[in-house]
Short mmCIF file of C-alpha atoms in Angstrom, two decimals:
data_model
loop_
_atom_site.label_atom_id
_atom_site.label_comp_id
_atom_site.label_asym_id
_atom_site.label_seq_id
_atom_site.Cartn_x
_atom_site.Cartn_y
_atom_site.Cartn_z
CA UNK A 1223 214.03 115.14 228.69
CA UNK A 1224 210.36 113.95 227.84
CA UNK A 1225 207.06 115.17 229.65
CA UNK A 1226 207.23 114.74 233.18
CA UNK A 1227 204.14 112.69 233.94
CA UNK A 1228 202.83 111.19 237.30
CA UNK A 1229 200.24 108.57 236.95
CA UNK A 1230 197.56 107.19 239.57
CA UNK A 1231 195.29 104.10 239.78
CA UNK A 1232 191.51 103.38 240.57
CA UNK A 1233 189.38 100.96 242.24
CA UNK A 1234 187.32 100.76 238.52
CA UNK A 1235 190.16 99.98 236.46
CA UNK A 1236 190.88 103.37 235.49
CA UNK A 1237 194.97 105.21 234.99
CA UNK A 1238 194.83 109.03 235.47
CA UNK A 1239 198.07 110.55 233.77
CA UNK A 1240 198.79 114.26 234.88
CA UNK A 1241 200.96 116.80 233.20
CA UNK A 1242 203.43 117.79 236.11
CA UNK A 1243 204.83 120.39 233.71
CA UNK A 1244 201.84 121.75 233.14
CA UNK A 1245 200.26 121.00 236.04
CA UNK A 1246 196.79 119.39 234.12
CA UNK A 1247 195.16 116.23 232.83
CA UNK A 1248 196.99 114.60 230.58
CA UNK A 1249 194.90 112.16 229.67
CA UNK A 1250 192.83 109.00 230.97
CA UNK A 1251 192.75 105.49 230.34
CA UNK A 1252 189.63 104.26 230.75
CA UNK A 1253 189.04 100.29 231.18
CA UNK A 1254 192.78 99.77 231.90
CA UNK A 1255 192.02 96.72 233.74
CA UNK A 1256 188.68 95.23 234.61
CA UNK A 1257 188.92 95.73 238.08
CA UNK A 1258 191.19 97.59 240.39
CA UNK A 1259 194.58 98.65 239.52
CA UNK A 1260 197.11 97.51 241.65
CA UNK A 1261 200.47 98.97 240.43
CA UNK A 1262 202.23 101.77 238.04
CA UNK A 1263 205.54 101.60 237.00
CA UNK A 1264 207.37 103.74 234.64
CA UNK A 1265 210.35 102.48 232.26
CA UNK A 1266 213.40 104.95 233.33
CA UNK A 1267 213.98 107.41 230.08
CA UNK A 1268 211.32 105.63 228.25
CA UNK A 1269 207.71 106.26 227.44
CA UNK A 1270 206.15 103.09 228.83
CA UNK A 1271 204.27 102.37 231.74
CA UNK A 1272 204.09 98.82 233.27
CA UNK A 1273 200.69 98.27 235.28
CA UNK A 1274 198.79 94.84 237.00
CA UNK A 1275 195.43 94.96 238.16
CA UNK A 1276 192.91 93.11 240.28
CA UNK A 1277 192.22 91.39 236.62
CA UNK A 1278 195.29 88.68 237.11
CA UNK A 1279 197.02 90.92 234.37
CA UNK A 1280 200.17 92.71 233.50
CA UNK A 1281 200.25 94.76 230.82
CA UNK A 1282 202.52 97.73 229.25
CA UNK A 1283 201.74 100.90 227.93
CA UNK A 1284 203.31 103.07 225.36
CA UNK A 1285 202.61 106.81 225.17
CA UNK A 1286 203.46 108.28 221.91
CA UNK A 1287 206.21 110.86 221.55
CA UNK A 1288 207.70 113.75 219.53
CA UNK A 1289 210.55 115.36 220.02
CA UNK A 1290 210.70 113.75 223.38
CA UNK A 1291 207.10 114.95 224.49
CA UNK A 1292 204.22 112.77 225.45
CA UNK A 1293 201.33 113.68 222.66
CA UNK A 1294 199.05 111.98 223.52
CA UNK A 1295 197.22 108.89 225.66
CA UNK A 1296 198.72 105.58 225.96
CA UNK A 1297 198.12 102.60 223.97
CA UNK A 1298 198.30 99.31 224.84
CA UNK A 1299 201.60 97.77 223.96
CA UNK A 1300 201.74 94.74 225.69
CA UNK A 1301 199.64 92.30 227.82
CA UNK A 1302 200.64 89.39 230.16
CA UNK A 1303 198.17 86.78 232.50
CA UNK A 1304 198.24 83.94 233.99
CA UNK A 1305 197.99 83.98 237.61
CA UNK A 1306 194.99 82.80 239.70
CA UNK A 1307 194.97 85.59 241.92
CA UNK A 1308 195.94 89.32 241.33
CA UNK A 1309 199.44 89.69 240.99
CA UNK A 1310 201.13 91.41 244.01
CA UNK A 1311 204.65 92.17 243.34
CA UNK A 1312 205.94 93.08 239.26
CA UNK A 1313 209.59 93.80 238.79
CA UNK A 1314 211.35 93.86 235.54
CA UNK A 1315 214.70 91.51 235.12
CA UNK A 1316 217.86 91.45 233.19
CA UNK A 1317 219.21 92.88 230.06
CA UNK A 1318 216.60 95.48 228.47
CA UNK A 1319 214.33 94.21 231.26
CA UNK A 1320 212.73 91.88 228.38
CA UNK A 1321 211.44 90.03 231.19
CA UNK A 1322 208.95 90.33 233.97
CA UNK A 1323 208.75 88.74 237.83
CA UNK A 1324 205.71 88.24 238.78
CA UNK A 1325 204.10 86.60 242.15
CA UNK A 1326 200.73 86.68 243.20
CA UNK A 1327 198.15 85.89 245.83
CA UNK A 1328 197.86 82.15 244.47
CA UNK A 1329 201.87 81.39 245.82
CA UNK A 1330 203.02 81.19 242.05
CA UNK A 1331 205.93 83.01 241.07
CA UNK A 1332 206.24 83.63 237.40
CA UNK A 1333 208.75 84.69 234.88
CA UNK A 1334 207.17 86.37 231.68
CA UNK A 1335 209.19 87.00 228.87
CA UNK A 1336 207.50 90.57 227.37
CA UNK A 1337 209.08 89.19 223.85
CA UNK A 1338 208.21 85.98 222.96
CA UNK A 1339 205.47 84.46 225.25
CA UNK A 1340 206.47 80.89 224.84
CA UNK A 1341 209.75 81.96 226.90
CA UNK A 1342 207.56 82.80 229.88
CA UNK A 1343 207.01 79.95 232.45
CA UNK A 1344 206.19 79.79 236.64
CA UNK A 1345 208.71 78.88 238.85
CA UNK A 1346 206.97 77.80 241.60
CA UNK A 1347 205.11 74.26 242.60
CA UNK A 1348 202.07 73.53 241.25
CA UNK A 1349 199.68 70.85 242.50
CA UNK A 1350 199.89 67.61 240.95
CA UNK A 1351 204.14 66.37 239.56
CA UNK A 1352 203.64 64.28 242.59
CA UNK A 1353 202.64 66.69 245.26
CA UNK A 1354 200.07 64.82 246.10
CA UNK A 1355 202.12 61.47 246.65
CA UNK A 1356 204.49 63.75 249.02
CA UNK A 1357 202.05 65.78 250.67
CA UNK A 1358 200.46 62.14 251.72
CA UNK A 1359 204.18 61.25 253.38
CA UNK A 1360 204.46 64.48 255.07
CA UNK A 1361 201.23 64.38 256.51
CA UNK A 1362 199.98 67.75 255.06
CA UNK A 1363 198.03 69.56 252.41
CA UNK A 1364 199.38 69.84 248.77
CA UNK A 1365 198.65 73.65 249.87
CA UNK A 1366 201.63 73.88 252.16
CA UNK A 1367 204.13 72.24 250.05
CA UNK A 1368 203.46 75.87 247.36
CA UNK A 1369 205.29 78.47 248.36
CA UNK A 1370 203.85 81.21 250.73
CA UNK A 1371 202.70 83.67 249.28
CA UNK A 1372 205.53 86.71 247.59
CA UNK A 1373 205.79 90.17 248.94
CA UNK A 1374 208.72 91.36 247.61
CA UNK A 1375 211.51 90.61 245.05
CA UNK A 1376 214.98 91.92 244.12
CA UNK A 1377 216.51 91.25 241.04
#
């Protein structure tokens, strides 16, 4: 059931939604991110739509429904940053999916909760906790103790 909908991304920040049904515009969200938009996801059987953009930022959509059928545009449901560097893989985790992987160009990897925000937290090494001390003993850059960068993830 529902309106079977295909969305597409632009270099300006912009999510087309089409009406495969119908084959037409469905409708556009303008300013999705402030700069490119680097990923759609749809929510299996639901009417949300997970994107990250260029912008550092996650965010979820929710497209309004009766009787099962999309009625209109999205609105912004719910919104996630914190990386340095745009975001490059997004995958959705556990029960509910109620929380979101993230990993990015800046080596962090990132666990968002898309509930309570004080539940979200990185998982990966950040500079300083004594990297500096060990990067000294091993002769290298804090840099190359972080993790390389993420360019996939299974959960």
């Amino acid at each position: 059931g529902g309106t079977p909908l295909m969305v597409a991304g632009g270099a300006a920040g912009v999510v087309t939604v089409w009406d495969l049904e119908q084959r037409k515009l469905h409708s556009v969200l303008r300013d999705a991110h402030d700069s490119s938009v680097l990923s759609l996801h749809f929510f299996p059987g639901e009417p949300v739509l997970m994107s990250s953009g260029a912008d550092n930022s996650i965010k979820h959509w929710i497209f309004d429904t009766t009787a099962g059928e999309a009625t209109g545009a999205a609105r912004l449901l719910r919104f996630r940053s914190g990386h340095s560097a745009p975001p490059s893989v997004v995958a959705h985790y556990g029960d509910g999916g109620l929380r979101l992987l993230s990993a990015g160009r800046d080596r962090a990897f990132r666990v968002f909760s898309v509930i309570q925000d004080q539940q979200s937290r990185e998982l990966s090494q950040r500079p300083g906790g004594g990297a500096a001390k060990r990067a000294r003993q091993l002769g290298i850059t804090q840099e190359d103790l972080r993790l390389a960068p993420v360019v996939a993830v299974s959960a």
